[in-house]
Coordinates of C-alpha atoms in Angstrom, one line a residue:
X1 CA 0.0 0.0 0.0
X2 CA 1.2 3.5 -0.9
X3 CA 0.5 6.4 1.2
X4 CA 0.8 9.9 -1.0
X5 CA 1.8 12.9 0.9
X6 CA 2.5 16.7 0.0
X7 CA 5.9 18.0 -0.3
X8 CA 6.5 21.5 -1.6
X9 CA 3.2 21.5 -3.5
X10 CA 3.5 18.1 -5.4
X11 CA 2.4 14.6 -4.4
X12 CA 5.0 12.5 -3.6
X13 CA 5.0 8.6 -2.5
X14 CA 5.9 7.4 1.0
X15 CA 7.8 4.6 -0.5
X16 CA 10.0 5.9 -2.3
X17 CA 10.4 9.0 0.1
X18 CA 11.0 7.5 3.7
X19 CA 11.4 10.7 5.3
X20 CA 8.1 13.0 6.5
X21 CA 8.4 15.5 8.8
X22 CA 5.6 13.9 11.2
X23 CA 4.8 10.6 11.7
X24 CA 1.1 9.8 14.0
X25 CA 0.6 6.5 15.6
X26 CA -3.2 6.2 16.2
X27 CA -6.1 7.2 14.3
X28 CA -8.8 7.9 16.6
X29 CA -9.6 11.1 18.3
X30 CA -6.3 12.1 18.8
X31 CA -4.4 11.4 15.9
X32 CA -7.0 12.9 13.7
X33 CA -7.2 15.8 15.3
X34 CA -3.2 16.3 14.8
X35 CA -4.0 14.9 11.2
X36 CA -6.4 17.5 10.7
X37 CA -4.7 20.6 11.8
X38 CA -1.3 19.6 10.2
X39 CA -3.3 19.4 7.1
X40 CA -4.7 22.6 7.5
X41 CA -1.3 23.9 8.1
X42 CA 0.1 22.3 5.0
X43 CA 3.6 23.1 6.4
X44 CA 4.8 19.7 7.6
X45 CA 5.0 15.9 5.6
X46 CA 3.4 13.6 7.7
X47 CA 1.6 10.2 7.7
X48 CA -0.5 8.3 10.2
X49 CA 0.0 4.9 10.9
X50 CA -3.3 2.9 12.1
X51 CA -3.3 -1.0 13.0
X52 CA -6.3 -1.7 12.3
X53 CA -8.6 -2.0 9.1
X54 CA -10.6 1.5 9.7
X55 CA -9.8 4.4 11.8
X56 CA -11.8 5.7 14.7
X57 CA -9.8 4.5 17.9
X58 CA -11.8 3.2 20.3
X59 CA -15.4 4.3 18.8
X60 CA -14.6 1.9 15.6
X61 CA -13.1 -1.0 18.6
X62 CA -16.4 -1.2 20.9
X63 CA -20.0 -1.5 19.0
X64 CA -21.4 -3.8 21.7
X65 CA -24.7 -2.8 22.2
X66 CA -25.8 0.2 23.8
X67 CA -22.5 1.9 23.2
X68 CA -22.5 5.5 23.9
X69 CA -20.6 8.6 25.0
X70 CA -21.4 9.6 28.7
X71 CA -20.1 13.4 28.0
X72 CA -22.6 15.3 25.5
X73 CA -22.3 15.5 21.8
X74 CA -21.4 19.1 21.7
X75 CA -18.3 19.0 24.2
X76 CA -17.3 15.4 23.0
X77 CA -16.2 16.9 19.0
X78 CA -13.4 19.0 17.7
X79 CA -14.2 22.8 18.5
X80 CA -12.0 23.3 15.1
X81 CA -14.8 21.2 12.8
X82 CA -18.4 22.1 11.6
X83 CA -20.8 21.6 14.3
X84 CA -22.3 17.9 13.3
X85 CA -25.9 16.9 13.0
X86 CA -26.2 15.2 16.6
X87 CA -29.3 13.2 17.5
X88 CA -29.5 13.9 21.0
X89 CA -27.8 14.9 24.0
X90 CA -25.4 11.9 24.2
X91 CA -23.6 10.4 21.0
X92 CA -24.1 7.0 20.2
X93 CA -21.3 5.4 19.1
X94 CA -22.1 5.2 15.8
X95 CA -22.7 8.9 15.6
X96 CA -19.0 9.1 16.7
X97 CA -17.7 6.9 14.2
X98 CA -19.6 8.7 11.4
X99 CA -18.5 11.7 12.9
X100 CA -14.8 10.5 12.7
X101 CA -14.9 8.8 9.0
X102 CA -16.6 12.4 8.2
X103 CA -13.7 14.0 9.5
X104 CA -11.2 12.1 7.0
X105 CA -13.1 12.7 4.2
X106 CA -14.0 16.7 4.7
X107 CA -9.9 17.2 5.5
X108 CA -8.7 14.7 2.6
X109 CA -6.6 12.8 5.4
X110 CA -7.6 9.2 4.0
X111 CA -3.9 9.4 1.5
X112 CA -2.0 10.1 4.9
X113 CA -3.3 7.2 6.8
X114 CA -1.7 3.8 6.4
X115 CA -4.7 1.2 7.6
X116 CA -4.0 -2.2 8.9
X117 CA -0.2 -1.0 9.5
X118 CA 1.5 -1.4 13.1
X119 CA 3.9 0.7 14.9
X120 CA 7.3 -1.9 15.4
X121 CA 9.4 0.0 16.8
X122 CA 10.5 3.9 16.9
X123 CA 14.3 4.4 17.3
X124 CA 15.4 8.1 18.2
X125 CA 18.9 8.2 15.5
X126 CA 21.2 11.0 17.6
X127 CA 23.4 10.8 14.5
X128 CA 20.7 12.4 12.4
X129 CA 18.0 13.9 14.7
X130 CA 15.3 11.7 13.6
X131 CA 13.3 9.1 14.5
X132 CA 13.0 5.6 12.7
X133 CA 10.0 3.9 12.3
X134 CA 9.7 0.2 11.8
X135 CA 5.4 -0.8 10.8
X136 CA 4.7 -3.8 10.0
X137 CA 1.1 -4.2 7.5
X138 CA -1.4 -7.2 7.5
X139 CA -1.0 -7.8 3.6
X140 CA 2.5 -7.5 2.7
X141 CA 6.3 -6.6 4.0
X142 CA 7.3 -4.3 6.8
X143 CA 8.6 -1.1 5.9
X144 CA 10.7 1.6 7.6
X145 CA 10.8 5.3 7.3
X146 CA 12.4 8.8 9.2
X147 CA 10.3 10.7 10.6
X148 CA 12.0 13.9 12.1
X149 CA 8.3 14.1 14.7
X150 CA 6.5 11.7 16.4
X151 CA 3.7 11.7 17.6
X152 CA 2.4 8.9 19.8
X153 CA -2.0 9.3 19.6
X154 CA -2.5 5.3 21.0
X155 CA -5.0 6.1 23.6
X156 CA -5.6 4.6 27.1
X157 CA -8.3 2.7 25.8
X158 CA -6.8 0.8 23.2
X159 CA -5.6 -2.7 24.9
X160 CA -8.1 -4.7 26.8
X161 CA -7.3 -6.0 30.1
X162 CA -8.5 -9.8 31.3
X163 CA -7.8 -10.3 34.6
X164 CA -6.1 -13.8 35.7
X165 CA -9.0 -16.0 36.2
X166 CA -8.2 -19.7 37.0
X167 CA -9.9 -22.1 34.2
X168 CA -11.0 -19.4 31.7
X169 CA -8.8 -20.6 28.7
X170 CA -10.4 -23.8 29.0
X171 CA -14.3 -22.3 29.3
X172 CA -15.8 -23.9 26.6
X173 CA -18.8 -21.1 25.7
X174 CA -17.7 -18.0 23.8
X175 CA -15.7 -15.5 26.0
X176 CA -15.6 -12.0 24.1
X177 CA -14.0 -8.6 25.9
X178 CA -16.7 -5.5 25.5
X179 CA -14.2 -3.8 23.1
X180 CA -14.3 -7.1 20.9
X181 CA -17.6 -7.2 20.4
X182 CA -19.0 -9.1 17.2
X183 CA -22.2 -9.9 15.6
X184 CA -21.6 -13.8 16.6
X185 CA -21.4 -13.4 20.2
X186 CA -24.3 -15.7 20.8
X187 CA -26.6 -13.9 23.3
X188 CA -30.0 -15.1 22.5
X189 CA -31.5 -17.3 24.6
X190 CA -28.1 -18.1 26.2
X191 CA -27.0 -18.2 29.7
X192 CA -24.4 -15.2 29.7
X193 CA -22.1 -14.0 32.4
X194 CA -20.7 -10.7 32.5
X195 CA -17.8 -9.4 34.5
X196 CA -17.3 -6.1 35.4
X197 CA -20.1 -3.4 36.3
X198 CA -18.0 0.0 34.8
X199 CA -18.9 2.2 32.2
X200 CA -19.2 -0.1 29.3
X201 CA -21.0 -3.0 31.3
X202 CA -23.9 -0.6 32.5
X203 CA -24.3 0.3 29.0
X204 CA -24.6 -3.3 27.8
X205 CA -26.5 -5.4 30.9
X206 CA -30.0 -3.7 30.4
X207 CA -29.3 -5.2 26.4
X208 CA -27.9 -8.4 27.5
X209 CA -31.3 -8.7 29.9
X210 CA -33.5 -8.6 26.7
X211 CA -32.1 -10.9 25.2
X212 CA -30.6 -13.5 27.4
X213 CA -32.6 -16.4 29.0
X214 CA -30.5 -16.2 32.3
X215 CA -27.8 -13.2 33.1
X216 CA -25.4 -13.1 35.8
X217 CA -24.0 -9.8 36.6
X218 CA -20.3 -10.3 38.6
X219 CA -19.7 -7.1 40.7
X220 CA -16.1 -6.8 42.6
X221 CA -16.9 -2.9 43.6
X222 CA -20.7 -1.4 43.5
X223 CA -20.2 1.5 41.3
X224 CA -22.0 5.6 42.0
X225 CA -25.1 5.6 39.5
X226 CA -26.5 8.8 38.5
X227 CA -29.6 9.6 36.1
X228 CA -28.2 10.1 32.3
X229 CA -31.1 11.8 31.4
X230 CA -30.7 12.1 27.6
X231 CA -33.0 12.9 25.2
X232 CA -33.3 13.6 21.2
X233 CA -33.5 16.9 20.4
X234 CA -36.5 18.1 17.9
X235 CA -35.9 18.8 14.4
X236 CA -35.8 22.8 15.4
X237 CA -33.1 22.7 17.8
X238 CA -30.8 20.3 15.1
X239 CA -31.3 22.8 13.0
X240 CA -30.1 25.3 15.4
X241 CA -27.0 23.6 17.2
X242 CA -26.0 23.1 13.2
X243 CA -24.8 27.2 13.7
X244 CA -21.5 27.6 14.6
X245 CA -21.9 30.4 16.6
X246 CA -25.1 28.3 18.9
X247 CA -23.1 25.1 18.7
X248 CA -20.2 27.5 20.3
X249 CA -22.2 28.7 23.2
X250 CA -23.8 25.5 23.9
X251 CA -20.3 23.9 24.3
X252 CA -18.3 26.7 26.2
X253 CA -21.5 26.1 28.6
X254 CA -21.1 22.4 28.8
X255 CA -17.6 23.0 29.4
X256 CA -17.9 25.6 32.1
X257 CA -20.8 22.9 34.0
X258 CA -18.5 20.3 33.7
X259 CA -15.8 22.2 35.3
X260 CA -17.9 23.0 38.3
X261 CA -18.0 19.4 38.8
X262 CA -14.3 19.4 40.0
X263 CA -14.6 20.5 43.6
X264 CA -16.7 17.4 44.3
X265 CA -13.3 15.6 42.7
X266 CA -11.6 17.6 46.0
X267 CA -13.6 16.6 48.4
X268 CA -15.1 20.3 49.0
X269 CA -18.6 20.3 50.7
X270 CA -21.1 20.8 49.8
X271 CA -20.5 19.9 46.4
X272 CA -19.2 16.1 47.1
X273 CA -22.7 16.4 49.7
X274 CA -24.8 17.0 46.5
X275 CA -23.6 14.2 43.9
X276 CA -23.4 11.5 46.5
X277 CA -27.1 12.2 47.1
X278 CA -27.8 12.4 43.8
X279 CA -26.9 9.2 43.5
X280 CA -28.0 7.4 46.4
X281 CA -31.8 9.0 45.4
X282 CA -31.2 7.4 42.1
X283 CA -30.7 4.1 43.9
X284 CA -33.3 4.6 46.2
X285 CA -35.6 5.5 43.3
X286 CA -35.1 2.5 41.1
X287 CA -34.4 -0.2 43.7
X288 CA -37.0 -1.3 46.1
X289 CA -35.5 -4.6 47.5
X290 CA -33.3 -3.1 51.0
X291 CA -31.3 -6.2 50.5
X292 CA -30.6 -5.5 46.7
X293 CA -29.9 -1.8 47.7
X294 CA -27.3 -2.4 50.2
X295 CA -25.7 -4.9 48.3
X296 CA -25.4 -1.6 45.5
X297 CA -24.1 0.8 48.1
X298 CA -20.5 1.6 47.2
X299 CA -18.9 1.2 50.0
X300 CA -16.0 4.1 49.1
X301 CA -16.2 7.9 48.2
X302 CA -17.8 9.0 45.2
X303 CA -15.9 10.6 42.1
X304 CA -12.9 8.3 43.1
X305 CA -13.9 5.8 40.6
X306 CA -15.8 6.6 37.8
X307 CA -19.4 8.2 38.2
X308 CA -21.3 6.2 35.9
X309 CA -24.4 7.3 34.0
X310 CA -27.5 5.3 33.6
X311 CA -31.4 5.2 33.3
X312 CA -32.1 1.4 33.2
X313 CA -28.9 -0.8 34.5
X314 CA -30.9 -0.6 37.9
X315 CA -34.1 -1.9 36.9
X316 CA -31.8 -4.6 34.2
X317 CA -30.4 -6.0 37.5
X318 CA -34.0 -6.4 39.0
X319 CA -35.5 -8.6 36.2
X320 CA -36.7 -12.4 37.0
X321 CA -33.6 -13.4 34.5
X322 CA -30.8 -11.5 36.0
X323 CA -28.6 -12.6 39.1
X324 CA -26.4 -9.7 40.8
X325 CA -23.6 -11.6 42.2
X326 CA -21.8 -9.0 44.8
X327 CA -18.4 -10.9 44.3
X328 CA -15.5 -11.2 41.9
X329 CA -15.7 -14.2 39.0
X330 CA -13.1 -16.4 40.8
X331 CA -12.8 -19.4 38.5
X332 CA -13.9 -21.5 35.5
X333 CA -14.7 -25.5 35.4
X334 CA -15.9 -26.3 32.1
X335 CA -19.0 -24.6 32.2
X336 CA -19.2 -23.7 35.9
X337 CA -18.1 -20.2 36.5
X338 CA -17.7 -19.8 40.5
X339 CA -17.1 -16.4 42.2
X340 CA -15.4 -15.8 45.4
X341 CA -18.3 -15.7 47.3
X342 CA -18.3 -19.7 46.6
X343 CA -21.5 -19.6 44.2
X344 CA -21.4 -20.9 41.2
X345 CA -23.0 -20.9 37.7
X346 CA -23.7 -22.3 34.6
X347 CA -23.0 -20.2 31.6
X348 CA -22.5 -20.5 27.7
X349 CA -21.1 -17.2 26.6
X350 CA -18.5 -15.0 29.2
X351 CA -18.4 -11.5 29.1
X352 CA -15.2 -9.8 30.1
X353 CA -16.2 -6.0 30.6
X354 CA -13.0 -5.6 32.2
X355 CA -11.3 -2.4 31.4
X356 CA -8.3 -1.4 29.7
X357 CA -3.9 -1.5 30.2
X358 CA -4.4 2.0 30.9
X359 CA -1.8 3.1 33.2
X360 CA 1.0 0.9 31.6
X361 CA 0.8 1.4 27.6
X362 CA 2.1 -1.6 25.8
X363 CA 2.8 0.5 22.9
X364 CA 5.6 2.1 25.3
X365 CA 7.9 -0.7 24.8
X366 CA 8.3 -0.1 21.1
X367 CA 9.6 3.2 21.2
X368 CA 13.4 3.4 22.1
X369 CA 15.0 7.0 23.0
X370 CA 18.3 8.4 23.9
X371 CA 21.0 5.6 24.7
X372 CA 18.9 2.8 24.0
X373 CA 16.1 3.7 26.6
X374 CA 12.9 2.5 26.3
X375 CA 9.9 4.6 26.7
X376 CA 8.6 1.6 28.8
X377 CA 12.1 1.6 30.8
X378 CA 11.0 6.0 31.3
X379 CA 7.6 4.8 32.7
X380 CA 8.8 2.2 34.8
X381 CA 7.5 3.5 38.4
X382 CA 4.8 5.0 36.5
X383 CA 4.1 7.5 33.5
X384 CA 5.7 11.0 33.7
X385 CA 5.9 13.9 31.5
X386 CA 6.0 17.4 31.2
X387 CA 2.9 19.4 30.5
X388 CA 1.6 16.0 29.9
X389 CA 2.8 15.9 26.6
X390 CA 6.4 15.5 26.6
X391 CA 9.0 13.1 27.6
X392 CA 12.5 13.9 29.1
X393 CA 14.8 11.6 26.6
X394 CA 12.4 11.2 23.8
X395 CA 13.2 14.4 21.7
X396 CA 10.7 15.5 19.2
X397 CA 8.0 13.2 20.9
X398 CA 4.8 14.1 21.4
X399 CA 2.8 12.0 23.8
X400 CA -1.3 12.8 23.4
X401 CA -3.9 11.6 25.8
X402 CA -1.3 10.7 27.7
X403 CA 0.3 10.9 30.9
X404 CA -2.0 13.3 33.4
X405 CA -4.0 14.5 30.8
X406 CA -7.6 12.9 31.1
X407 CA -10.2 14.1 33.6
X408 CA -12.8 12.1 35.6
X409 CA -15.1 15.0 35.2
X410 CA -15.5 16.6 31.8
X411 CA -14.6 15.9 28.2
X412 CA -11.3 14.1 26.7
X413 CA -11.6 16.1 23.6
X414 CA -11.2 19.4 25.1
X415 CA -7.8 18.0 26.5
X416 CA -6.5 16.7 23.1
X417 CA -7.4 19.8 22.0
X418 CA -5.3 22.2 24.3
X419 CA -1.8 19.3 23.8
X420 CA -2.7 19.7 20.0
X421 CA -1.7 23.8 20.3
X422 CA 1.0 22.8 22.0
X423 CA 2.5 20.3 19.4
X424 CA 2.2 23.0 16.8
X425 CA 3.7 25.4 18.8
X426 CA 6.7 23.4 19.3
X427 CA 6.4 22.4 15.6
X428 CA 6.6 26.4 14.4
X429 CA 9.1 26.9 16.7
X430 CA 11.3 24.0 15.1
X431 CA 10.1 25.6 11.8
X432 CA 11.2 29.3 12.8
X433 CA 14.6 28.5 14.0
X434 CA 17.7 26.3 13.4
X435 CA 16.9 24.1 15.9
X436 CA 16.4 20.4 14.3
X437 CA 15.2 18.6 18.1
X438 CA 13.7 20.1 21.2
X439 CA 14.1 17.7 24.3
X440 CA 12.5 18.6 27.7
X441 CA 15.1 18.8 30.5
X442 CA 15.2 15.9 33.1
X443 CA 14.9 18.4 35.7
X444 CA 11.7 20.2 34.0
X445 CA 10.4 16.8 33.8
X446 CA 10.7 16.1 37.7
X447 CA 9.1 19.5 38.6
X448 CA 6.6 18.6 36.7
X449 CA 6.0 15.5 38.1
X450 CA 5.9 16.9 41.4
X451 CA 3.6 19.5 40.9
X452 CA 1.2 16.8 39.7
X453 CA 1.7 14.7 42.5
X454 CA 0.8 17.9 45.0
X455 CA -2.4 19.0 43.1
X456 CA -3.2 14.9 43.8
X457 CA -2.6 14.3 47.4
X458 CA -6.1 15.5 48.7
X459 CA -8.1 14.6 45.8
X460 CA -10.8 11.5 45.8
X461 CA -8.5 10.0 43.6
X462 CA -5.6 9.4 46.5
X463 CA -7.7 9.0 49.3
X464 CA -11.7 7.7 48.5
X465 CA -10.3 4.3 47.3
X466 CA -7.8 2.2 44.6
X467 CA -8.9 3.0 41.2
X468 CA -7.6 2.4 36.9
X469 CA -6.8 5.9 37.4
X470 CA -3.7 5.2 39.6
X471 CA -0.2 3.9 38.7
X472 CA -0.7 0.5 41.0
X473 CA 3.1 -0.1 41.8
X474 CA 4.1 3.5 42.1
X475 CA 0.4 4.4 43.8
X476 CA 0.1 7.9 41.7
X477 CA -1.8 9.4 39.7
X478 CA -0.9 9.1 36.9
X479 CA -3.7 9.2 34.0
X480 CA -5.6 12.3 35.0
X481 CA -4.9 15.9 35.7
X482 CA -5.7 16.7 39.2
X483 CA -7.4 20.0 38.0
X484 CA -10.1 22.0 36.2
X485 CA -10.3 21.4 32.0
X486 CA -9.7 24.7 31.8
X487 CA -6.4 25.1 34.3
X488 CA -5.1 22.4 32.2
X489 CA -4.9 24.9 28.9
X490 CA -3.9 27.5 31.2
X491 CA -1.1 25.2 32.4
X492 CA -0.2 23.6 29.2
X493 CA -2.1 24.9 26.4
X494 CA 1.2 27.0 25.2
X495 CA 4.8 26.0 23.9
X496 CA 7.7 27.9 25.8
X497 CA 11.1 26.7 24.7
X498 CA 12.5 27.5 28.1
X499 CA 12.7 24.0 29.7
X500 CA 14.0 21.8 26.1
X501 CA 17.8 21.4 25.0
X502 CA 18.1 21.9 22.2
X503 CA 19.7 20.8 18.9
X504 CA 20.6 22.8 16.3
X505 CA 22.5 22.6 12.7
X506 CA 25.2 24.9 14.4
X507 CA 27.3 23.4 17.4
X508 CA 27.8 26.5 18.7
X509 CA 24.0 27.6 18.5
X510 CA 23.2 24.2 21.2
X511 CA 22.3 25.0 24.4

């Protein structure tokens, strides 16, 4: 497969020119946002390398059923795109792929974007100040290319975790992960276990309850339940939100209400008061059984896991086909699926809605820095950065949705947004100057660090409970910014030189 790119005004093949000036690993939210604005720019070469067969990240990766955004449609899309024809309140996956795939085709990114081609390796070459990237494609050879940028746009939500469950390789039912769902995973009329009650799985029980003859719901932590309350909008106010200028204000607002929701992430009263009651009403409401009710009482502070949003995984978990089984799935005998509490069950197909390797990116281990190091080796006792985006060792890398840069509270896309400015302002400042590599300083890097590691200390995140968000060996934070969406492009939203080495074409220029 050749990729075309544009090079001083002409079209020019990939192949049989290795070197681009930016190369993307990713194509979801993230890397085609970077896509996007670099083709805008039309200043920089660059290519985006996908592994999979379409792009869309983790929207094209999870269609189970009932698959949705939990942040609304108007704060979950580029600010920098055409206000899109939403439905209702919250996207539906679908909507977000479409929205995605749109975005290729309106920017004319699909002749930068190598599908079905994995990231290898990426080799930072001292000798000529670039990096080298080995991909490897489904359909042919490997090939390897320079890039003198790159830009690492994997995601946290890209590899699924499976916990270590005695037996389960040997279950002889179907055993499918939420983010590998296909259209035969055998449901119907099947005796179906599912594992995990997060985000994903309280999307997909109340659909699993239609059409399963028996479901068993294992729950290792009772999660905080709060009304969604979405709705379609009428054909008026689609027509409205379609003007940039409504769409605008209707975002800046969701933004700004979202942000509120931060103190409660602090602990402050009475805002932490107010959600937890929220949500304890909510269970109150929808569960009448006192034994069923206590058995969904989290038993740790709210906001320190995820707040989940949901209208009917309450009343799934009360039907006359569902079992809620308060303990962990433990083990697998043939068909018997036992959980810690000692019960056990008969199931045909396994659910794993399990989560993600978030804190520990396997893609980590494929790029190699400065003396060999690996950015794996870096993360070791847990990702680090500086302004979340770049990596002491790793110059001319670009790290987005990264380290400390997710929120608990209000929308991803805002974030990928404000590291986006920065990338391009290191990029013009690269393009403005003899300097051929910026590298962040080690000790910019551990100031950095440490200021994170202060705004976390008496956040719900380090004290309500243990939580996906947190490092587990090193026990910090290390996948969200312990602050406001809107101190985070105050923080980090602008490229200062002051804290990189840098490298220049003149020895005497280096500093």
């Amino acid at each position: 497969m050749t990729v075309t790119t544009t090079q001083g005004g002409e079209r020019v093949d990939i192949d049989t020119v290795p070197d681009v000036d930016v190369a993307i690993i990713g194509a979801g939210f993230a890397g085609l946002g970077m896509a996007t604005q670099l083709a805008r720019r039309g200043r920089e070469t660059f290519v985006v390398l996908e592994r999979a067969d379409a792009v869309g990240g983790t929207w094209r990766d999870n269609v189970y059923p009932g698959i949705a955004c939990d942040i609304p449609a108007h704060l979950y899309s580029f600010s920098f795109r055409p206000p899109a024809d939403w439905a209702s309140r919250y996207p539906s996956g679908r909507e977000i792929r479409d929205y995605l795939e749109q975005t290729v085709a309106d920017e004319g990114l699909a002749e930068h974007i190598l599908l079905n081609t994995e990231l290898r390796q990426a080799a930072w070459d001292e000798v000529t100040a670039r990096w080298t990237i080995t991909a490897e494609t489904a359909d042919g050879p490997g090939r390897t290319f320079r890039a003198r940028s790159l830009v690492l746009a994997v995601g946290r939500l890209s590899e699924a975790k499976i916990p270590d469950i005695e037996g389960l390789g040997e279950f002889p039912g179907q055993v499918v992960h939420t983010a590998a769902w296909h259209d035969a995973v055998a449901v119907e009329g099947a005796r179906v276990g599912v594992v995990g009650t997060g985000a994903s799985a309280v999307q997909l029980i109340p659909h699993l309850a239609d059409a399963a003859e028996e479901l068993v719901v294992f729950c290792r932590t009772a999660p905080y339940v709060v009304p969604r309350e979405d709705r379609r909008y009428t054909s008026d106010e689609r027509a409205a939100l379609l003007d940039p200028e409504v769409a605008g204000e209707v975002r800046h607002r969701l933004l700004t209400e979202a942000d509120g929701a931060f103190r409660q992430r602090l602990g402050l009263h009475p805002d932490i008061d107010e959600i937890r009651a929220r949500a304890r009403n909510h269970l109150h409401e929808q569960v009448d059984d006192p034994e069923l009710r206590e058995l969904l009482t989290p038993d740790y502070e709210i906001g320190c896991k995820r707040i989940l949003l949901s209208d009917d995984f309450y009343p799934a978990l009360q039907r006359s086909n569902v079992v809620f089984e308060p303990s962990a799935l433990e083990s697998i005998t043939e068909s018997k699926a036992t959980a810690r509490s000692g019960r056990t069950f008969d199931l045909d197909v396994l659910v794993m809605a399990t989560g993600f390797e978030s804190t520990r990116p396997p893609a980590a281990s494929r790029v190699v820095g400065r003396a060999g190091l690996r950015l794996s080796e870096h993360w070791s006792s847990g990702m680090t950065s500086y302004a979340s985006t770049v990596v002491s060792g790793f110059p001319n890398m670009f790290v987005l949705d990264g380290p400390n840069a997710a929120l608990g509270h209000n929308s991803a896309i805002y974030m990928i947004e404000t590291q986006l400015d920065y990338v391009l302002g290191a990029l013009e400042f690269m393009g403005n100057t003899e300097v051929r590599a910026l590298e962040v300083s080690a000790e910019a890097e551990a100031a950095y660090t440490r200021e994170i590691d202060e705004r976390s200390a008496s956040t719900v995140w380090l004290t309500g409970c243990d939580s996906w968000y947190v490092d587990p060996e090193s026990g910090r934070l290390t996948l969200l910014w312990p602050g406001t969406a809107a101190s985070f492009r105050e923080r980090n939203g602008t490229f200062d030189p002051a804290p990189y080495l840098t490298i220049t074409d003149s020895p005497e220029a280096e500093r």
